């Protein structure tokens, strides 16, 4: 996965230079590094029957947004951007040990566990540009390539790697849907080149393959909040 991240970064940098000739026509390219807290959202069934509580874990990655910005009036423009990249996310929570029915409750009251996924990310993120500010609202899908199951109770820890086939046995379909909102501020140090800093909010959702309670499907969620740092290349709204 590190090799994939390096390749994605190189392709992104080359894209910046390849579109330089078109910068005046409104093309945009933004390379972002999001740094987020992911808060697990337990399904209602696990809350009611296993006293499940969502826990905080790290999420992040590297994404690129590429598209076109149309200036509508003075100081206002609309960007239509495709978003793609690499994402690391974790669904983390703790449950009552007795709900597992395996005798663990004799040693610990609660069990912590998390599913973490390394995914390819594809989506759309339209943005409304007001001066140097940009408000984005969009979404898409994350395609997990590999992952890890981590469990801990008392001082006992267990970790298992997950391949694509394992992931398909946990969530079905084997994708994670997401919605996202962002607020960015661009600090231009050249006519068509700026440093971006922003706030991001997001929500990921995945359906459990094995659990169906009274015909209802079970969904896991991740609420993301954090910042992103980026490099923006493209037309400036003024």
C-alpha positions as a LaTeX table, in Angstrom:
\begin{tabular}{lrrr}
\hline
Residue & $x$ (\AA) & $y$ (\AA) & $z$ (\AA) \\
\hline
Unk1 & 0.00 & 0.00 & 0.00 \\
Unk2 & 2.93 & 2.38 & 0.61 \\
Unk3 & 4.05 & 1.78 & $-2.98$ \\
Unk4 & 0.51 & 2.64 & $-4.13$ \\
Unk5 & 0.59 & 5.88 & $-2.14$ \\
Unk6 & 3.96 & 6.87 & $-3.68$ \\
Unk7 & 2.70 & 6.10 & $-7.18$ \\
Unk8 & $-0.45$ & 8.14 & $-6.59$ \\
Unk9 & 1.61 & 11.07 & $-5.30$ \\
Unk10 & 3.92 & 10.98 & $-8.36$ \\
Unk11 & 0.95 & 10.84 & $-10.76$ \\
Unk12 & $-0.65$ & 13.78 & $-8.96$ \\
Unk13 & 2.50 & 15.92 & $-9.20$ \\
Unk14 & 2.86 & 15.11 & $-12.91$ \\
Unk15 & $-0.78$ & 16.08 & $-13.44$ \\
Unk16 & $-0.13$ & 19.49 & $-11.89$ \\
Unk17 & 2.55 & 20.23 & $-14.48$ \\
Unk18 & 0.64 & 18.67 & $-17.38$ \\
Unk19 & $-2.38$ & 20.96 & $-16.86$ \\
Unk20 & $-0.31$ & 24.11 & $-16.31$ \\
Unk21 & $-0.98$ & 25.31 & $-19.83$ \\
Unk22 & $-4.71$ & 25.32 & $-19.13$ \\
Unk23 & $-4.72$ & 27.12 & $-15.79$ \\
Unk24 & $-6.09$ & 30.36 & $-17.24$ \\
Unk25 & $-9.10$ & 28.51 & $-18.71$ \\
Unk26 & $-10.46$ & 27.52 & $-15.29$ \\
Unk27 & $-9.10$ & 24.01 & $-14.77$ \\
Unk28 & $-8.40$ & 23.08 & $-11.14$ \\
Unk29 & $-6.20$ & 20.49 & $-9.50$ \\
Unk30 & $-5.99$ & 20.12 & $-5.71$ \\
Unk31 & $-3.77$ & 17.64 & $-3.90$ \\
Unk32 & $-4.93$ & 17.11 & $-0.30$ \\
Unk33 & $-3.69$ & 15.29 & 2.79 \\
Unk34 & $-6.63$ & 14.85 & 5.22 \\
Unk35 & $-5.95$ & 14.24 & 8.92 \\
Unk36 & $-9.07$ & 13.11 & 10.74 \\
Unk37 & $-10.57$ & 11.53 & 13.81 \\
Unk38 & $-12.95$ & 8.73 & 12.92 \\
Unk39 & $-15.66$ & 8.04 & 15.51 \\
Unk40 & $-17.31$ & 4.64 & 15.18 \\
Unk41 & $-21.12$ & 4.60 & 15.05 \\
Unk42 & $-22.52$ & 1.30 & 16.32 \\
Unk43 & $-25.70$ & $-0.22$ & 14.84 \\
Unk44 & $-28.80$ & 0.15 & 17.01 \\
Unk45 & $-28.98$ & $-3.63$ & 17.44 \\
Unk46 & $-25.52$ & $-3.74$ & 19.03 \\
Unk47 & $-26.34$ & $-0.72$ & 21.19 \\
Unk48 & $-29.47$ & $-2.42$ & 22.50 \\
Unk49 & $-28.09$ & $-5.96$ & 22.87 \\
Unk50 & $-24.36$ & $-5.52$ & 23.48 \\
Unk51 & $-24.17$ & $-2.05$ & 25.03 \\
Unk52 & $-21.98$ & $-1.00$ & 22.10 \\
Unk53 & $-20.19$ & 2.35 & 22.25 \\
Unk54 & $-18.41$ & 4.03 & 19.36 \\
Unk55 & $-14.70$ & 4.74 & 19.85 \\
Unk56 & $-12.25$ & 7.16 & 18.26 \\
Unk57 & $-9.59$ & 6.02 & 15.79 \\
Unk58 & $-7.35$ & 7.73 & 13.24 \\
Unk59 & $-8.34$ & 8.13 & 9.60 \\
Unk60 & $-6.50$ & 9.83 & 6.79 \\
Unk61 & $-4.97$ & 9.34 & 3.37 \\
Unk62 & $-4.18$ & 11.36 & 0.27 \\
Unk63 & $-6.68$ & 12.60 & $-2.31$ \\
Unk64 & $-6.70$ & 14.55 & $-5.55$ \\
Unk65 & $-9.51$ & 16.72 & $-6.86$ \\
Unk66 & $-9.52$ & 17.63 & $-10.53$ \\
Unk67 & $-12.10$ & 19.49 & $-12.56$ \\
Unk68 & $-13.21$ & 22.87 & $-13.84$ \\
Unk69 & $-14.07$ & 26.15 & $-12.13$ \\
Unk70 & $-16.58$ & 28.50 & $-13.76$ \\
Unk71 & $-16.57$ & 32.10 & $-12.50$ \\
Unk72 & $-20.21$ & 33.19 & $-12.26$ \\
Unk73 & $-19.74$ & 36.76 & $-11.04$ \\
Unk74 & $-17.27$ & 38.92 & $-9.21$ \\
Unk75 & $-15.78$ & 36.93 & $-6.29$ \\
Unk76 & $-18.02$ & 33.89 & $-6.93$ \\
Unk77 & $-17.42$ & 30.71 & $-8.89$ \\
Unk78 & $-18.58$ & 27.09 & $-9.01$ \\
Unk79 & $-16.20$ & 24.14 & $-9.31$ \\
Unk80 & $-17.16$ & 20.64 & $-10.42$ \\
Unk81 & $-14.45$ & 18.32 & $-9.16$ \\
Unk82 & $-13.85$ & 14.59 & $-9.34$ \\
Unk83 & $-12.14$ & 13.19 & $-6.26$ \\
Unk84 & $-9.93$ & 10.13 & $-6.16$ \\
Unk85 & $-7.17$ & 8.78 & $-3.96$ \\
Unk86 & $-6.23$ & 6.54 & $-1.04$ \\
Unk87 & $-8.11$ & 6.42 & 2.26 \\
Unk88 & $-7.44$ & 4.75 & 5.63 \\
Unk89 & $-10.51$ & 4.36 & 7.84 \\
Unk90 & $-11.42$ & 2.45 & 10.99 \\
Unk91 & $-14.74$ & 1.34 & 12.49 \\
Unk92 & $-13.96$ & 1.22 & 16.22 \\
Unk93 & $-16.21$ & 0.38 & 19.17 \\
Unk94 & $-16.45$ & $-1.53$ & 22.43 \\
Unk95 & $-19.10$ & $-4.03$ & 23.48 \\
Unk96 & $-20.23$ & $-5.84$ & 26.61 \\
Unk97 & $-18.10$ & $-9.00$ & 26.87 \\
Unk98 & $-21.01$ & $-11.14$ & 27.99 \\
Unk99 & $-22.75$ & $-10.57$ & 24.64 \\
Unk100 & $-20.06$ & $-12.71$ & 22.96 \\
Unk101 & $-21.08$ & $-15.74$ & 24.99 \\
Unk102 & $-17.54$ & $-17.11$ & 25.10 \\
Unk103 & $-16.60$ & $-16.77$ & 28.75 \\
Unk104 & $-14.59$ & $-13.61$ & 28.15 \\
Unk105 & $-16.83$ & $-11.80$ & 30.64 \\
Unk106 & $-15.10$ & $-13.75$ & 33.40 \\
Unk107 & $-11.95$ & $-11.77$ & 32.68 \\
Unk108 & $-13.13$ & $-8.43$ & 31.30 \\
Unk109 & $-16.28$ & $-6.34$ & 31.32 \\
Unk110 & $-15.83$ & $-4.95$ & 27.82 \\
Unk111 & $-14.09$ & $-5.88$ & 24.60 \\
Unk112 & $-12.65$ & $-3.28$ & 22.23 \\
Unk113 & $-12.50$ & $-4.08$ & 18.53 \\
Unk114 & $-11.95$ & $-2.27$ & 15.26 \\
Unk115 & $-12.04$ & $-2.97$ & 11.56 \\
Unk116 & $-9.54$ & $-0.83$ & 9.65 \\
Unk117 & $-9.49$ & $-0.59$ & 5.85 \\
Unk118 & $-7.06$ & 0.72 & 3.23 \\
Unk119 & $-9.21$ & 1.79 & 0.30 \\
Unk120 & $-9.25$ & 3.36 & $-3.14$ \\
Unk121 & $-11.56$ & 6.38 & $-3.08$ \\
Unk122 & $-13.68$ & 7.75 & $-5.96$ \\
Unk123 & $-16.27$ & 10.50 & $-5.75$ \\
Unk124 & $-17.55$ & 13.94 & $-6.75$ \\
Unk125 & $-17.09$ & 17.14 & $-4.74$ \\
Unk126 & $-18.75$ & 20.27 & $-6.20$ \\
Unk127 & $-17.50$ & 23.49 & $-4.58$ \\
Unk128 & $-18.84$ & 27.01 & $-4.23$ \\
Unk129 & $-15.97$ & 29.52 & $-4.33$ \\
Unk130 & $-16.40$ & 32.86 & $-2.56$ \\
Unk131 & $-13.18$ & 34.82 & $-2.87$ \\
Unk132 & $-10.47$ & 32.62 & $-1.36$ \\
Unk133 & $-13.00$ & 30.43 & 0.47 \\
Unk134 & $-14.51$ & 27.27 & $-0.98$ \\
Unk135 & $-17.44$ & 25.25 & 0.39 \\
Unk136 & $-17.66$ & 21.67 & $-0.87$ \\
Unk137 & $-20.45$ & 19.10 & $-0.55$ \\
Unk138 & $-20.24$ & 15.69 & $-2.18$ \\
Unk139 & $-19.70$ & 11.98 & $-1.78$ \\
Unk140 & $-18.72$ & 8.72 & $-3.40$ \\
Unk141 & $-17.42$ & 5.25 & $-2.57$ \\
Unk142 & $-14.34$ & 3.70 & $-1.00$ \\
Unk143 & $-13.21$ & 0.29 & $-2.26$ \\
Unk144 & $-11.30$ & $-1.56$ & 0.50 \\
Unk145 & $-8.24$ & $-3.37$ & $-0.83$ \\
Unk146 & $-6.95$ & $-4.73$ & 2.46 \\
Unk147 & $-7.63$ & $-4.30$ & 6.15 \\
Unk148 & $-7.15$ & $-5.49$ & 9.71 \\
Unk149 & $-9.31$ & $-6.79$ & 12.55 \\
Unk150 & $-8.03$ & $-5.75$ & 15.97 \\
Unk151 & $-9.43$ & $-6.90$ & 19.33 \\
Unk152 & $-8.38$ & $-6.11$ & 22.89 \\
Unk153 & $-9.62$ & $-7.09$ & 26.35 \\
Unk154 & $-7.58$ & $-6.52$ & 29.51 \\
Unk155 & $-3.96$ & $-6.77$ & 28.32 \\
Unk156 & $-4.71$ & $-9.36$ & 25.63 \\
Unk157 & $-4.50$ & $-8.12$ & 22.04 \\
Unk158 & $-5.26$ & $-9.92$ & 18.82 \\
Unk159 & $-4.75$ & $-8.68$ & 15.27 \\
Unk160 & $-5.62$ & $-10.39$ & 11.98 \\
Unk161 & $-4.92$ & $-9.14$ & 8.47 \\
Unk162 & $-7.84$ & $-8.99$ & 6.06 \\
Unk163 & $-7.64$ & $-9.54$ & 2.32 \\
Unk164 & $-10.21$ & $-8.50$ & $-0.24$ \\
Unk165 & $-12.03$ & $-11.82$ & 0.16 \\
Unk166 & $-12.17$ & $-11.46$ & 3.95 \\
Unk167 & $-13.59$ & $-7.96$ & 3.61 \\
Unk168 & $-16.29$ & $-9.25$ & 1.26 \\
Unk169 & $-17.33$ & $-11.67$ & 4.03 \\
Unk170 & $-17.67$ & $-8.81$ & 6.54 \\
Unk171 & $-19.44$ & $-6.08$ & 4.55 \\
Unk172 & $-21.65$ & $-6.57$ & 1.53 \\
Unk173 & $-21.37$ & $-5.03$ & $-0.97$ \\
Unk174 & $-17.65$ & $-4.82$ & $-0.27$ \\
Unk175 & $-17.58$ & $-1.03$ & $-0.56$ \\
Unk176 & $-17.96$ & 1.88 & 1.84 \\
Unk177 & $-20.22$ & 4.78 & 0.89 \\
Unk178 & $-19.33$ & 8.27 & 2.07 \\
Unk179 & $-20.62$ & 11.83 & 2.13 \\
Unk180 & $-18.37$ & 14.80 & 2.79 \\
Unk181 & $-18.45$ & 18.53 & 3.44 \\
Unk182 & $-15.42$ & 20.81 & 3.39 \\
Unk183 & $-14.54$ & 24.43 & 4.04 \\
Unk184 & $-11.23$ & 25.47 & 2.46 \\
Unk185 & $-9.20$ & 28.67 & 2.45 \\
Unk186 & $-6.62$ & 29.26 & $-0.29$ \\
Unk187 & $-3.45$ & 31.27 & 0.31 \\
Unk188 & $-2.15$ & 32.21 & $-3.13$ \\
Unk189 & 1.60 & 32.70 & $-3.44$ \\
Unk190 & 1.52 & 32.68 & $-7.27$ \\
Unk191 & $-1.24$ & 33.67 & $-9.70$ \\
Unk192 & $-2.39$ & 30.07 & $-10.16$ \\
Unk193 & $-0.83$ & 28.27 & $-7.19$ \\
Unk194 & $-2.04$ & 28.29 & $-3.59$ \\
Unk195 & $-1.64$ & 26.54 & $-0.28$ \\
Unk196 & $-4.97$ & 25.16 & 0.94 \\
Unk197 & $-6.04$ & 24.63 & 4.53 \\
Unk198 & $-9.48$ & 23.38 & 5.41 \\
Unk199 & $-11.95$ & 21.75 & 7.76 \\
Unk200 & $-13.72$ & 18.53 & 6.77 \\
Unk201 & $-16.74$ & 16.62 & 8.04 \\
Unk202 & $-17.77$ & 13.25 & 6.70 \\
Unk203 & $-19.80$ & 10.14 & 7.28 \\
Unk204 & $-18.98$ & 6.63 & 6.03 \\
Unk205 & $-21.44$ & 3.75 & 5.98 \\
Unk206 & $-21.05$ & $-0.01$ & 5.36 \\
Unk207 & $-23.57$ & $-2.85$ & 5.56 \\
Unk208 & $-22.85$ & $-5.91$ & 7.71 \\
Unk209 & $-23.05$ & $-9.07$ & 5.59 \\
Unk210 & $-23.75$ & $-11.58$ & 8.36 \\
Unk211 & $-26.31$ & $-9.76$ & 10.55 \\
Unk212 & $-29.95$ & $-9.29$ & 9.59 \\
Unk213 & $-32.29$ & $-8.74$ & 12.54 \\
Unk214 & $-36.03$ & $-9.24$ & 11.88 \\
Unk215 & $-35.43$ & $-8.45$ & 8.23 \\
Unk216 & $-33.62$ & $-5.18$ & 9.00 \\
Unk217 & $-30.15$ & $-4.68$ & 7.59 \\
Unk218 & $-27.34$ & $-3.73$ & 9.97 \\
Unk219 & $-25.11$ & $-0.78$ & 9.11 \\
Unk220 & $-21.84$ & 0.42 & 10.62 \\
Unk221 & $-20.93$ & 4.09 & 10.45 \\
Unk222 & $-17.89$ & 6.33 & 10.87 \\
Unk223 & $-18.24$ & 10.04 & 11.63 \\
Unk224 & $-15.11$ & 11.88 & 10.50 \\
Unk225 & $-13.94$ & 15.31 & 11.59 \\
Unk226 & $-10.56$ & 16.87 & 10.89 \\
Unk227 & $-8.40$ & 19.14 & 8.79 \\
Unk228 & $-6.80$ & 18.86 & 5.39 \\
Unk229 & $-3.71$ & 20.49 & 3.98 \\
Unk230 & $-3.30$ & 20.83 & 0.26 \\
Unk231 & $-1.76$ & 22.39 & $-2.81$ \\
Unk232 & $-4.15$ & 24.03 & $-5.26$ \\
Unk233 & $-3.37$ & 24.74 & $-8.89$ \\
Unk234 & $-5.90$ & 26.59 & $-11.03$ \\
Unk235 & $-7.85$ & 29.73 & $-11.77$ \\
Unk236 & $-8.40$ & 32.26 & $-8.99$ \\
Unk237 & $-11.81$ & 33.79 & $-8.23$ \\
Unk238 & $-11.49$ & 37.58 & $-8.01$ \\
\hline
\end{tabular}
